[in-house]
PDB file of C-alpha atoms in Angstrom:
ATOM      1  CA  UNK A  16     110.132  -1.509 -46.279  1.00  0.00           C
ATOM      2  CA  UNK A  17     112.488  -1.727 -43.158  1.00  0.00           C
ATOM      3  CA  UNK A  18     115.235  -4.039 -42.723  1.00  0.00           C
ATOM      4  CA  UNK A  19     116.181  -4.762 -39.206  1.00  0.00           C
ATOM      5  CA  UNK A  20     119.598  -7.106 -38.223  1.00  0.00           C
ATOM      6  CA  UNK A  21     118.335  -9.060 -35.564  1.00  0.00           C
ATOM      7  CA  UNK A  22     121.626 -10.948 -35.210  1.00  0.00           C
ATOM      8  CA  UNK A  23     124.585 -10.467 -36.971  1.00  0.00           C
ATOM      9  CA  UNK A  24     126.971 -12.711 -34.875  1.00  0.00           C
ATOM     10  CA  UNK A  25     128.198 -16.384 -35.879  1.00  0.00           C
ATOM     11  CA  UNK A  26     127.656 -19.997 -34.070  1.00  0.00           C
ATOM     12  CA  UNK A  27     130.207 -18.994 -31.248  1.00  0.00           C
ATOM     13  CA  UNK A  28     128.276 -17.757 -28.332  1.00  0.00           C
ATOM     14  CA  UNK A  29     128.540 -14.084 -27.563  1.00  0.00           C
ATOM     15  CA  UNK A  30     127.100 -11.478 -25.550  1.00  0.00           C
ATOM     16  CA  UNK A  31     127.545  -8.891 -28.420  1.00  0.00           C
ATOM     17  CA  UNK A  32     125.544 -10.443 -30.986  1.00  0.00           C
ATOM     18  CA  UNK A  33     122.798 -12.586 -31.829  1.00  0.00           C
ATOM     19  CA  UNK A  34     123.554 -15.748 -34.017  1.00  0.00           C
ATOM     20  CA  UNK A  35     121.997 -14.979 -37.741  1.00  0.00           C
ATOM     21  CA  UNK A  36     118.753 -13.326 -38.678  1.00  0.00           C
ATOM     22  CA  UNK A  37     117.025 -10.627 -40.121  1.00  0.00           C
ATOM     23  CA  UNK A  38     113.534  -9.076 -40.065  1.00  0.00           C
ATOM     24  CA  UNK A  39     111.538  -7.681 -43.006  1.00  0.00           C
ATOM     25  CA  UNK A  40     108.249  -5.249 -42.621  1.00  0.00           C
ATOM     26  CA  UNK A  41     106.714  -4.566 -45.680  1.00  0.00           C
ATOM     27  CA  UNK A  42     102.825  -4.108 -45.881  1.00  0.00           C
ATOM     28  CA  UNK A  43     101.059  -5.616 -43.532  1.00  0.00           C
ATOM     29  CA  UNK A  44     103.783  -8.159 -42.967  1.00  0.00           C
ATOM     30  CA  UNK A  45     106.342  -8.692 -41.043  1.00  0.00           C
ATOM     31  CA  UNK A  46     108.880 -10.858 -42.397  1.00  0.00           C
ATOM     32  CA  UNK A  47     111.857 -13.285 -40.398  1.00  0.00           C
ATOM     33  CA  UNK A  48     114.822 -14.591 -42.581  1.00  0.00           C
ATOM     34  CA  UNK A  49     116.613 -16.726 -40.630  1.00  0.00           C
ATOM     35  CA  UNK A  50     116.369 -16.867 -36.754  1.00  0.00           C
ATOM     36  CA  UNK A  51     118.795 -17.859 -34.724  1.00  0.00           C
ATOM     37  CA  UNK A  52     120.025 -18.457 -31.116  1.00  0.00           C
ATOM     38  CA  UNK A  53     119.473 -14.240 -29.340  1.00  0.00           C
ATOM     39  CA  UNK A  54     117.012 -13.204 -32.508  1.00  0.00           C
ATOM     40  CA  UNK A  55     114.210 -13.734 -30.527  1.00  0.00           C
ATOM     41  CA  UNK A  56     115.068 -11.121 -27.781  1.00  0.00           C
ATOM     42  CA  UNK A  57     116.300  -8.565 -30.485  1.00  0.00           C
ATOM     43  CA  UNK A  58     113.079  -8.945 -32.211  1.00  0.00           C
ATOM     44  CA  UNK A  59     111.252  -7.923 -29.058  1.00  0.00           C
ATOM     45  CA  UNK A  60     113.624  -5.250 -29.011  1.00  0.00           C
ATOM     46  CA  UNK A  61     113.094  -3.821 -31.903  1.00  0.00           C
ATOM     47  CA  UNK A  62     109.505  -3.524 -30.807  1.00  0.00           C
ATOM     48  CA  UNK A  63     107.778  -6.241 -32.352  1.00  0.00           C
ATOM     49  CA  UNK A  64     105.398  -8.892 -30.985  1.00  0.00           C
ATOM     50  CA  UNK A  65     105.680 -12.420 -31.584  1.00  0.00           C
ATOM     51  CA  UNK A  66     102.107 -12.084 -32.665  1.00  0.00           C
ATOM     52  CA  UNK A  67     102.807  -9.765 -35.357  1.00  0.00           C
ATOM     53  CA  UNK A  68     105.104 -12.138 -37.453  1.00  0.00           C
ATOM     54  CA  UNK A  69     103.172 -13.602 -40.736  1.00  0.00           C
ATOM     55  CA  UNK A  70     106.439 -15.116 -42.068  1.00  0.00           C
ATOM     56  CA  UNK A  71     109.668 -16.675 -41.355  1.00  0.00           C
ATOM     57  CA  UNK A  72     112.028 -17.885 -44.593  1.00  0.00           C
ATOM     58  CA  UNK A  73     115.037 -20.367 -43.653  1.00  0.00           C
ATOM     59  CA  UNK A  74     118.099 -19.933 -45.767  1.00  0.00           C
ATOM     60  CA  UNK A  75     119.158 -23.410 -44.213  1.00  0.00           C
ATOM     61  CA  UNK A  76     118.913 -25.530 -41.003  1.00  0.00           C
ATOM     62  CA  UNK A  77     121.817 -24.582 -39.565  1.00  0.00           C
ATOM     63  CA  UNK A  78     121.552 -24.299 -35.273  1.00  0.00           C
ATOM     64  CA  UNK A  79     122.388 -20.399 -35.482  1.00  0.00           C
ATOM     65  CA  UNK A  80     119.993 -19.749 -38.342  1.00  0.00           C
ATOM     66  CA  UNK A  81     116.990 -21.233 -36.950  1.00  0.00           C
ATOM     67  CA  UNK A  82     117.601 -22.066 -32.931  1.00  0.00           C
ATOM     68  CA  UNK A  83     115.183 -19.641 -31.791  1.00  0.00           C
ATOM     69  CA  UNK A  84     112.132 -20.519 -33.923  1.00  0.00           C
ATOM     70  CA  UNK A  85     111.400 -22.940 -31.291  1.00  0.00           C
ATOM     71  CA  UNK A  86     110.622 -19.319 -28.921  1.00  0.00           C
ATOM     72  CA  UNK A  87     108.894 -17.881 -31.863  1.00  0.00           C
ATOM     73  CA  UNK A  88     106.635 -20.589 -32.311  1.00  0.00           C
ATOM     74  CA  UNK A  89     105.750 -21.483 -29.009  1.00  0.00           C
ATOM     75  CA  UNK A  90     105.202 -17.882 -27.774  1.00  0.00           C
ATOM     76  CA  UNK A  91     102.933 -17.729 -31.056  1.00  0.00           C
ATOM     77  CA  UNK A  92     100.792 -20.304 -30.186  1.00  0.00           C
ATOM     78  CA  UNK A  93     100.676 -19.581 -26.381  1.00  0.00           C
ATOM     79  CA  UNK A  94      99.942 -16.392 -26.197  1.00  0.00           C
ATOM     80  CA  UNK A  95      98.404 -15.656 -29.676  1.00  0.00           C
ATOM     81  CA  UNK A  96      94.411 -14.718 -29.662  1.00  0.00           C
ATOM     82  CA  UNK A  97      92.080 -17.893 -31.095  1.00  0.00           C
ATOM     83  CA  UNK A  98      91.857 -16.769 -35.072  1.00  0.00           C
ATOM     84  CA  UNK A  99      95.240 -15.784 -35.219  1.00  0.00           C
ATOM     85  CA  UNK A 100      96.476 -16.763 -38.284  1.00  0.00           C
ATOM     86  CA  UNK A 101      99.261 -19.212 -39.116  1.00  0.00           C
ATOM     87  CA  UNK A 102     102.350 -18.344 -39.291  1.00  0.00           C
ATOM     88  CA  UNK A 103     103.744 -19.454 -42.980  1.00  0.00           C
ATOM     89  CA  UNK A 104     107.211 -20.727 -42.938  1.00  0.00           C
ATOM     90  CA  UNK A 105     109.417 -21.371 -45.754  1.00  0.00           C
ATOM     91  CA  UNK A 106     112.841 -23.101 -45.498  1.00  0.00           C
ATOM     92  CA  UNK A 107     114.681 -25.758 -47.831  1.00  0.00           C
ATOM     93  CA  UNK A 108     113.927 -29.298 -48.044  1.00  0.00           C
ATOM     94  CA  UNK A 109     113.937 -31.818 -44.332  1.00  0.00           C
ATOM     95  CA  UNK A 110     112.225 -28.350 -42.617  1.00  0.00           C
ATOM     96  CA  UNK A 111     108.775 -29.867 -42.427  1.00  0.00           C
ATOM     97  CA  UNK A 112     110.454 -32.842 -40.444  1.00  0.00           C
ATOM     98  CA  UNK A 113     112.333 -30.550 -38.287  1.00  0.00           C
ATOM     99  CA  UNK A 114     108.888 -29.126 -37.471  1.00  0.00           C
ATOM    100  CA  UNK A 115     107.672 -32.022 -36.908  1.00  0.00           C
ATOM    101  CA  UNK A 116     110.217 -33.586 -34.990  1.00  0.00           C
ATOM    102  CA  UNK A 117     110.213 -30.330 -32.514  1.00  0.00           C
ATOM    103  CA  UNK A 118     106.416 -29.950 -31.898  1.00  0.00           C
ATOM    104  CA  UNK A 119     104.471 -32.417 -33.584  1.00  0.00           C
ATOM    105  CA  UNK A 120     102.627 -34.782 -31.530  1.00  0.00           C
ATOM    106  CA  UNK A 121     105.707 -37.143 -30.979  1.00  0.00           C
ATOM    107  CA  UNK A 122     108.199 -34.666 -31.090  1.00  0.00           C
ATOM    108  CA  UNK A 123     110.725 -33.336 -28.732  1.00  0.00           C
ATOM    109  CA  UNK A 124     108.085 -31.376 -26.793  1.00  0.00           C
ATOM    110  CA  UNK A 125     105.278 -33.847 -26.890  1.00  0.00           C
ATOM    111  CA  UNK A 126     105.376 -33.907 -23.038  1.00  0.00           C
ATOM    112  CA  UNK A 127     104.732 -30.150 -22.659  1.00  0.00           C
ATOM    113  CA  UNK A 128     102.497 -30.088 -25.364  1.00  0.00           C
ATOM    114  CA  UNK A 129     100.293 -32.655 -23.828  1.00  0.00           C
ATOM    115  CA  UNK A 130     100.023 -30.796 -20.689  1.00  0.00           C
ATOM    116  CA  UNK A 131      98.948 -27.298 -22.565  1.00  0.00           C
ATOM    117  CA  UNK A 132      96.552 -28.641 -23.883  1.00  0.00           C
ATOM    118  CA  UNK A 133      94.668 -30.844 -21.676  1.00  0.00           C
ATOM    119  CA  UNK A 134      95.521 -29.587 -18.071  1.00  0.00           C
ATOM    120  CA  UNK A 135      93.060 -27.178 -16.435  1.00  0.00           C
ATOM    121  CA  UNK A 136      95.181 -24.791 -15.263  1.00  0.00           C
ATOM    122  CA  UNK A 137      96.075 -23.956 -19.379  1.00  0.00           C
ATOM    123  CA  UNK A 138      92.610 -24.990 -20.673  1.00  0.00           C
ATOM    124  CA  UNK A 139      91.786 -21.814 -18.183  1.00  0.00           C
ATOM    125  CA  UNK A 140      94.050 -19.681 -19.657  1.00  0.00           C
ATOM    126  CA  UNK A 141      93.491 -20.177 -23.409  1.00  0.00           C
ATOM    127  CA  UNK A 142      89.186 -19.820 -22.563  1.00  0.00           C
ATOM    128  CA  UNK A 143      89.675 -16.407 -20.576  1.00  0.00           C
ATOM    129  CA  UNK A 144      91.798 -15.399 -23.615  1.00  0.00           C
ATOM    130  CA  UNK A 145      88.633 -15.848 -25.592  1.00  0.00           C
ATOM    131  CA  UNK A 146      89.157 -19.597 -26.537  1.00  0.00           C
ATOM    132  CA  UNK A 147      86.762 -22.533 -26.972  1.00  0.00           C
ATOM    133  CA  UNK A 148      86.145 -26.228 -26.319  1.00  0.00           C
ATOM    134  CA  UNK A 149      89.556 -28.271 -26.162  1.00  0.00           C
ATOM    135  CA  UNK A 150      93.172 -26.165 -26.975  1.00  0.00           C
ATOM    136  CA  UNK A 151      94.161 -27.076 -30.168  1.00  0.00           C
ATOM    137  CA  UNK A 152      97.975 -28.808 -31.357  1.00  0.00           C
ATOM    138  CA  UNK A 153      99.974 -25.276 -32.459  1.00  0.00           C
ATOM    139  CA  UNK A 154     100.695 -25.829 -36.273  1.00  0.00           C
ATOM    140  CA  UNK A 155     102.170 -23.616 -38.506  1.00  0.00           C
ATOM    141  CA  UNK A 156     101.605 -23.686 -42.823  1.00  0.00           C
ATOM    142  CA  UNK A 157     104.789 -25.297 -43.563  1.00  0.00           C
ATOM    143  CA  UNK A 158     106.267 -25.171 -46.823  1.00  0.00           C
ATOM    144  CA  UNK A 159     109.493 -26.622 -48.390  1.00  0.00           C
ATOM    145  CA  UNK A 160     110.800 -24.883 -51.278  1.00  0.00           C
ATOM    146  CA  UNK A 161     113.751 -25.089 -54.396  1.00  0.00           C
ATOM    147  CA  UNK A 162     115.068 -21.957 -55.566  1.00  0.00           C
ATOM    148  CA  UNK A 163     112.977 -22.459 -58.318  1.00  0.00           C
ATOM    149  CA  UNK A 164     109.949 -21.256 -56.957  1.00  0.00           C
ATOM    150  CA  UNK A 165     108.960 -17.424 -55.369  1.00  0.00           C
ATOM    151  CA  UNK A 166     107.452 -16.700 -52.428  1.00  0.00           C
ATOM    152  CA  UNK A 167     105.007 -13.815 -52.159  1.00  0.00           C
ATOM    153  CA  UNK A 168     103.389 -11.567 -49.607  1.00  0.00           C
ATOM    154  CA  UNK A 169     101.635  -8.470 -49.041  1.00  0.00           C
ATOM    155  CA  UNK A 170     103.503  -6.210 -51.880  1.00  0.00           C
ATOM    156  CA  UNK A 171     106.598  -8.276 -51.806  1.00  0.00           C
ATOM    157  CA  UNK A 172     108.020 -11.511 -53.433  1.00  0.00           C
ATOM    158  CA  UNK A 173     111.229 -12.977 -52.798  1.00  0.00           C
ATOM    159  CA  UNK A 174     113.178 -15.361 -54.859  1.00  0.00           C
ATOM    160  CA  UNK A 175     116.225 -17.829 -53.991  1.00  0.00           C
ATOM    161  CA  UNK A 176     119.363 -19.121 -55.601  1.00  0.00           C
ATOM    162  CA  UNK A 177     121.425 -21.998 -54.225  1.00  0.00           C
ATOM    163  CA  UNK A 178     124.753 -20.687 -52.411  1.00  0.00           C
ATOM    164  CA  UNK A 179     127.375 -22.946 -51.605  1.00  0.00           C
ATOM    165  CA  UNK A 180     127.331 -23.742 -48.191  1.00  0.00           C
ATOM    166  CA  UNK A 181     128.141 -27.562 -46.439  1.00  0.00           C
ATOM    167  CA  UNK A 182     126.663 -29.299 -49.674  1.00  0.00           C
ATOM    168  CA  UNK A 183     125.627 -31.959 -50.054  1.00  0.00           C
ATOM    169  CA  UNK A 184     124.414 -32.562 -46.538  1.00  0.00           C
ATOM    170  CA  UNK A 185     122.184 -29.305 -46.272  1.00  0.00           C
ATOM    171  CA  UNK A 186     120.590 -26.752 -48.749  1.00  0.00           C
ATOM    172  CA  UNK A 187     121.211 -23.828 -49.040  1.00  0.00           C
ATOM    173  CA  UNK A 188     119.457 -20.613 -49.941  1.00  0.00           C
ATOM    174  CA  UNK A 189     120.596 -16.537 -50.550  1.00  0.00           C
ATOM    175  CA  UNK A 190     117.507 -14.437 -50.526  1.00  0.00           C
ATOM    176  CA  UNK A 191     116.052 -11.296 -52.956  1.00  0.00           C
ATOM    177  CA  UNK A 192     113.332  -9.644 -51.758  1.00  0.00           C
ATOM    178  CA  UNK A 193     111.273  -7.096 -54.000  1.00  0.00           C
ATOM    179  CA  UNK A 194     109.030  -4.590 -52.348  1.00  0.00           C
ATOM    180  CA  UNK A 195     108.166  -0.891 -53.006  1.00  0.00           C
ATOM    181  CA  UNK A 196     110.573  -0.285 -55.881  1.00  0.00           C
ATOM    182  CA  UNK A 197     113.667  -1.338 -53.526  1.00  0.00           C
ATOM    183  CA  UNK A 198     115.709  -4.316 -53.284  1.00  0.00           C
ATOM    184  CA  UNK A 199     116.880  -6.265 -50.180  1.00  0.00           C
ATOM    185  CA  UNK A 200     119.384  -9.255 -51.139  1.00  0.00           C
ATOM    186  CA  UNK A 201     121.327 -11.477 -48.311  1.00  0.00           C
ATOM    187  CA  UNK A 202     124.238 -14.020 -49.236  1.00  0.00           C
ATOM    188  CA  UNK A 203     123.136 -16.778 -46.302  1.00  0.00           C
ATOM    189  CA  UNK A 204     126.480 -18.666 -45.662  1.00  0.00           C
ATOM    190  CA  UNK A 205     129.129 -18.614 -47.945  1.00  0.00           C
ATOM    191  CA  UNK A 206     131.839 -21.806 -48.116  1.00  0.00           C
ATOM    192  CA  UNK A 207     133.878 -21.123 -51.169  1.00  0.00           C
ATOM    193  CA  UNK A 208     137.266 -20.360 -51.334  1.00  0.00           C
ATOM    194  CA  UNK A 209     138.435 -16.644 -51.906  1.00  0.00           C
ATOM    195  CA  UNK A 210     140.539 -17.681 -54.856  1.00  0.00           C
ATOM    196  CA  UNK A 211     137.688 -18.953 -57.097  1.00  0.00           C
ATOM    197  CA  UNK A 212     135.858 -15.421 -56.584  1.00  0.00           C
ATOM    198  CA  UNK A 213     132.282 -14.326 -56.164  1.00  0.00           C
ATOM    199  CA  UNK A 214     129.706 -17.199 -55.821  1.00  0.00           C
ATOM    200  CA  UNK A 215     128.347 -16.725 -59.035  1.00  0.00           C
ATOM    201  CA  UNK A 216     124.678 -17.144 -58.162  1.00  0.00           C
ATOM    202  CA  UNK A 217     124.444 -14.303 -55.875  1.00  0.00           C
ATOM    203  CA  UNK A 218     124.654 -11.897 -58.672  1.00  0.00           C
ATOM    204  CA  UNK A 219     121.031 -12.625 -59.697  1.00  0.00           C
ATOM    205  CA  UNK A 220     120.551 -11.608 -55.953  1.00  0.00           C
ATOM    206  CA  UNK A 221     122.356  -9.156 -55.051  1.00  0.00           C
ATOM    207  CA  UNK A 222     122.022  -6.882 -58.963  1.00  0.00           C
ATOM    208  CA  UNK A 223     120.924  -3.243 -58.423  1.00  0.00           C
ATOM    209  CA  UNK A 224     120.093  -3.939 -54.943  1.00  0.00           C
ATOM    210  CA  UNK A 225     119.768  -0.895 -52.383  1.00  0.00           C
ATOM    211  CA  UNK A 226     120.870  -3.101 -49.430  1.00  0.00           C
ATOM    212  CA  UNK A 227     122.811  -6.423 -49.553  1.00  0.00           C
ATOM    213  CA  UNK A 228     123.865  -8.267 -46.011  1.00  0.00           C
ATOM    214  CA  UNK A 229     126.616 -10.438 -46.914  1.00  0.00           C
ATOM    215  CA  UNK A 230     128.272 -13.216 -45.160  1.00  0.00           C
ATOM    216  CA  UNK A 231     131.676 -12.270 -43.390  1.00  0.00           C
ATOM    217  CA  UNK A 232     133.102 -14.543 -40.974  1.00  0.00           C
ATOM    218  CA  UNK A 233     137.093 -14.566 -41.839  1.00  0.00           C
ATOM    219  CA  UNK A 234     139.596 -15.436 -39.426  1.00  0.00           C
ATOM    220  CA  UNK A 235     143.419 -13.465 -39.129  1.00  0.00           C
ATOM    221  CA  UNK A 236     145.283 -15.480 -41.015  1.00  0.00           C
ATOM    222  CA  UNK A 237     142.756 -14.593 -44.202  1.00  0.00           C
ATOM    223  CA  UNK A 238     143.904 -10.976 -44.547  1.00  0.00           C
ATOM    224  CA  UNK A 239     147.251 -11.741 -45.183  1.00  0.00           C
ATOM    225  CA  UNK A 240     146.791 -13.846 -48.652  1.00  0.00           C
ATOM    226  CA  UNK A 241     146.773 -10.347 -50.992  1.00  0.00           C
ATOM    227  CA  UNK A 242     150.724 -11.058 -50.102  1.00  0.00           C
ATOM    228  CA  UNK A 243     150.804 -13.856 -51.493  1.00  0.00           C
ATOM    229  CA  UNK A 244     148.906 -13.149 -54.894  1.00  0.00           C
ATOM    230  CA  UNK A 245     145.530 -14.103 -53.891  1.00  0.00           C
ATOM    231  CA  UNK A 246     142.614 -12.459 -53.247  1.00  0.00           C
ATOM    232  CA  UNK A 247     141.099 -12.425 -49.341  1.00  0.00           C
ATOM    233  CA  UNK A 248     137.525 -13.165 -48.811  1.00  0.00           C
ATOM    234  CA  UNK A 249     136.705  -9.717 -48.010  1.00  0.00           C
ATOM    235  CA  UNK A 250     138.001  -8.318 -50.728  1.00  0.00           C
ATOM    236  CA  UNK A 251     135.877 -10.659 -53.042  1.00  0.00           C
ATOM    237  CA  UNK A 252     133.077  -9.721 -51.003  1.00  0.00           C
ATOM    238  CA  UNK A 253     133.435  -6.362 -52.008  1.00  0.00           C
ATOM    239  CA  UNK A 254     133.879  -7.224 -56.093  1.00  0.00           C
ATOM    240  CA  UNK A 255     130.806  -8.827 -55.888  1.00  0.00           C
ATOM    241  CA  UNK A 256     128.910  -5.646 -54.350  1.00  0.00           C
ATOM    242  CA  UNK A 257     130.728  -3.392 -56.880  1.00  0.00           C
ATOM    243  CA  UNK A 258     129.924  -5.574 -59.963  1.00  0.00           C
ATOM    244  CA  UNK A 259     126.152  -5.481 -59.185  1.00  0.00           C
ATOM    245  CA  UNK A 260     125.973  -1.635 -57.986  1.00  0.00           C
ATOM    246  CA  UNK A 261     124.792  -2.503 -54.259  1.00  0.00           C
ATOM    247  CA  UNK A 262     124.070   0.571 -53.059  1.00  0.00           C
ATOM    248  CA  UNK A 263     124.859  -0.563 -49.409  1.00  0.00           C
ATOM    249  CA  UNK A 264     126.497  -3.576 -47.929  1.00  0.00           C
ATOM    250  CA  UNK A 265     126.611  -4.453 -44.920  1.00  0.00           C
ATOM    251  CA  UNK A 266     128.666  -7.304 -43.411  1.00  0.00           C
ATOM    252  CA  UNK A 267     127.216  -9.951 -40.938  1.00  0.00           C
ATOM    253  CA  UNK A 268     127.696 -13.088 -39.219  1.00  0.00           C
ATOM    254  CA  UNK A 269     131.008 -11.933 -37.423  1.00  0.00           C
ATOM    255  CA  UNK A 270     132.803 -14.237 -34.811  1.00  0.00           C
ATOM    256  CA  UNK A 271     135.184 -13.388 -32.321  1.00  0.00           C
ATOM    257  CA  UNK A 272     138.084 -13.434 -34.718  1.00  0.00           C
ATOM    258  CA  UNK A 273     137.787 -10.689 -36.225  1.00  0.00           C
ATOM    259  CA  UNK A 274     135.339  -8.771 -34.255  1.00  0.00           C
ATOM    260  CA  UNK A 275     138.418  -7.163 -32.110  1.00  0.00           C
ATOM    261  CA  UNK A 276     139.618  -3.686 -32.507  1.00  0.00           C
ATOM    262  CA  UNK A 277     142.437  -3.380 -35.178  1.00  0.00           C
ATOM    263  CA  UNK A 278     141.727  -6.602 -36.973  1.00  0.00           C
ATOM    264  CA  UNK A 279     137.793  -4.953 -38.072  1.00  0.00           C
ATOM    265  CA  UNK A 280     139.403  -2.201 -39.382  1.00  0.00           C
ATOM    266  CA  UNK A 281     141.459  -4.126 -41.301  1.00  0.00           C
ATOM    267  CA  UNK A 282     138.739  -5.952 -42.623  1.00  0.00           C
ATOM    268  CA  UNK A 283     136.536  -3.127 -43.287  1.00  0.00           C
ATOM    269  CA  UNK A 284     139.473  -1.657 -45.480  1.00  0.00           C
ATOM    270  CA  UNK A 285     140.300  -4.585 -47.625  1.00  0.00           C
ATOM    271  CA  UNK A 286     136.286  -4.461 -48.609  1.00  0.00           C
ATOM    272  CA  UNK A 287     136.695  -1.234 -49.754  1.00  0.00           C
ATOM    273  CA  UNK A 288     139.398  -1.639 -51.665  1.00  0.00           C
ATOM    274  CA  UNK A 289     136.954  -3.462 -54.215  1.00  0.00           C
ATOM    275  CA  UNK A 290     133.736  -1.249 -53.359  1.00  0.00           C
ATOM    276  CA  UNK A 291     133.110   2.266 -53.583  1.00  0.00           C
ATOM    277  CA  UNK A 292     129.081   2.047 -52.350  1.00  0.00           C
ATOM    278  CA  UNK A 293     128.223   2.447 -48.425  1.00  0.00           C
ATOM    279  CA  UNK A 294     129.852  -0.110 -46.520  1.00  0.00           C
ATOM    280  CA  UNK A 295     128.445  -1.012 -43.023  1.00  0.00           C
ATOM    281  CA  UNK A 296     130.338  -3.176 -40.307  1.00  0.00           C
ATOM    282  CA  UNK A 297     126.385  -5.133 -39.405  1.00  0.00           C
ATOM    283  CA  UNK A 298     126.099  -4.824 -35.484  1.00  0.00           C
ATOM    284  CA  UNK A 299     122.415  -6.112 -33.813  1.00  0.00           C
ATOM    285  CA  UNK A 300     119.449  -3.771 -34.087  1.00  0.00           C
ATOM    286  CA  UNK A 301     120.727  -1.875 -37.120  1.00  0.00           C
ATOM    287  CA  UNK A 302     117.837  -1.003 -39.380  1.00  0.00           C
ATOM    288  CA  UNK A 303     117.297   0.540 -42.827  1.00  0.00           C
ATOM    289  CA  UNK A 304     114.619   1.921 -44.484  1.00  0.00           C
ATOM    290  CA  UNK A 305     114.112   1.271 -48.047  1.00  0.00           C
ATOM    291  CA  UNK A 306     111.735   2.762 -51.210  1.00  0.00           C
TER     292      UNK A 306
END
């Protein structure tokens, strides 16, 4: 499989880096976790048509994890042949009325919608594309899921474990995906303070994998705790990957803070000090190959 970091960048706008999300192809599929705001121009980047997409997983409904499913959907739908299959989407509980809410018939785009699908102008352009009788509603197979249950795919599964991340108002999912003999794992967002160590349900994720992408969004001020006794979050980041043999890790979701000459490095060094694998600073369009 191939692992491509469509966005690597945080909620803070930048011209550097996409806000969250990743892309997956494996088999015949090709895979989204997470999408947000600047993923959707990466992906096309990357070389891959909005058409080709047969999944998209949600860690959680965060703006910069999932923005630019709104692009991904619509292009789907408008340009996509008649047959196309649905896209399946998988994302934690109140997704299906975020679909719903965004393009169901009285959602947020019920007045564009309306007009796709009834004026003449679009009724041409969906027939000469092969189309017939009226345009149908886009839809998508929508599917809200607990960490309890696996999602599967052509030659792949993934499984979830609840991270802790803005609960109780959101859920909140890190990601293992099987396929070909290797591993993928990614953390999602990580709110837990550096003192009380790992998250302890990301080992089941992240154990023996080839390539983990793991949440790293510190500011300054966090690299200057190991003088006071306690550990940084970097540095836990890095006992994590070294307790579960991660053969790579890469860190994402950087914001402005740190993303500076001098203060990276210093970042990238107090990882290490806890991890002796291959240790990647994440930046957009990055891919991996893996199995």
């Amino acid at each position: 499989m191939k692992v491509t970091l469509l966005g690597t960048g945080s909620p803070v706008p930048s011209l550097k880096r996409a806000s969250a999300g990743y892309m997956v192809e494996v088999g015949s599929d090709v895979v989204l976790i997470d999408h947000g705001p600047g993923c959707f121009r990466n992906m096309m980047q990357a070389g891959i048509a909005v058409t080709d997409v047969t999944h998209v997983i949600f860690s959680h409904l965060h703006f910069d994890h999932c923005a630019d499913f709104i692009r991904l959907f619509f292009h789907r739908w408008d340009i996509g042949r008649p047959g196309l299959a649905s896209m399946k989407v998988f994302g934690p509980p109140g997704l299906k009325d975020m679909v719903d809410k965004i393009f169901g018939p009285e959602g947020a785009f019920k007045i564009d919608l309306t007009a796709r699908t009834n004026h003449s102008n679009s009724l041409e352009i969906y027939r000469s594309r092969g189309g017939e009788g009226d345009r149908p509603w886009p839809e998508a197979d929508v599917y809200e899921v607990r960490e309890s249950d696996e999602i599967t795919g052509d030659g792949w599964k993934v499984v979830l474990a609840t991270v802790p991340h803005h609960q109780p108002y959101l859920h909140c999912y890190g990601v293992r995906l099987e396929a070909d003999g290797a591993v993928f794992a990614y953390s999602s967002d990580i709110s837990l303070p550096a003192e009380k160590g790992p998250a302890k349900p990301l080992y089941s994720l992240a154990k023996d994998a080839d390539l983990m992408v793991h949440y790293l969004n510190s500011f300054s001020f966090d690299m200057d705790k190991e003088k006071e006794g306690a550990p940084t979050k970097q540095q836990v980041v890095g006992q994590l990957a070294e307790e579960c043999k991660v053969k790579t890790l890469v860190t994402s979701h950087h914001g402005p803070a740190i993303d500076q000459d001098g203060i990276r490095e210093r970042v990238i060094a107090d990882v290490a000090k806890n991890y002796s694998g291959k240790l990647i600073w994440g930046e957009d369009l990055m891919s991996f190959e893996l199995g």
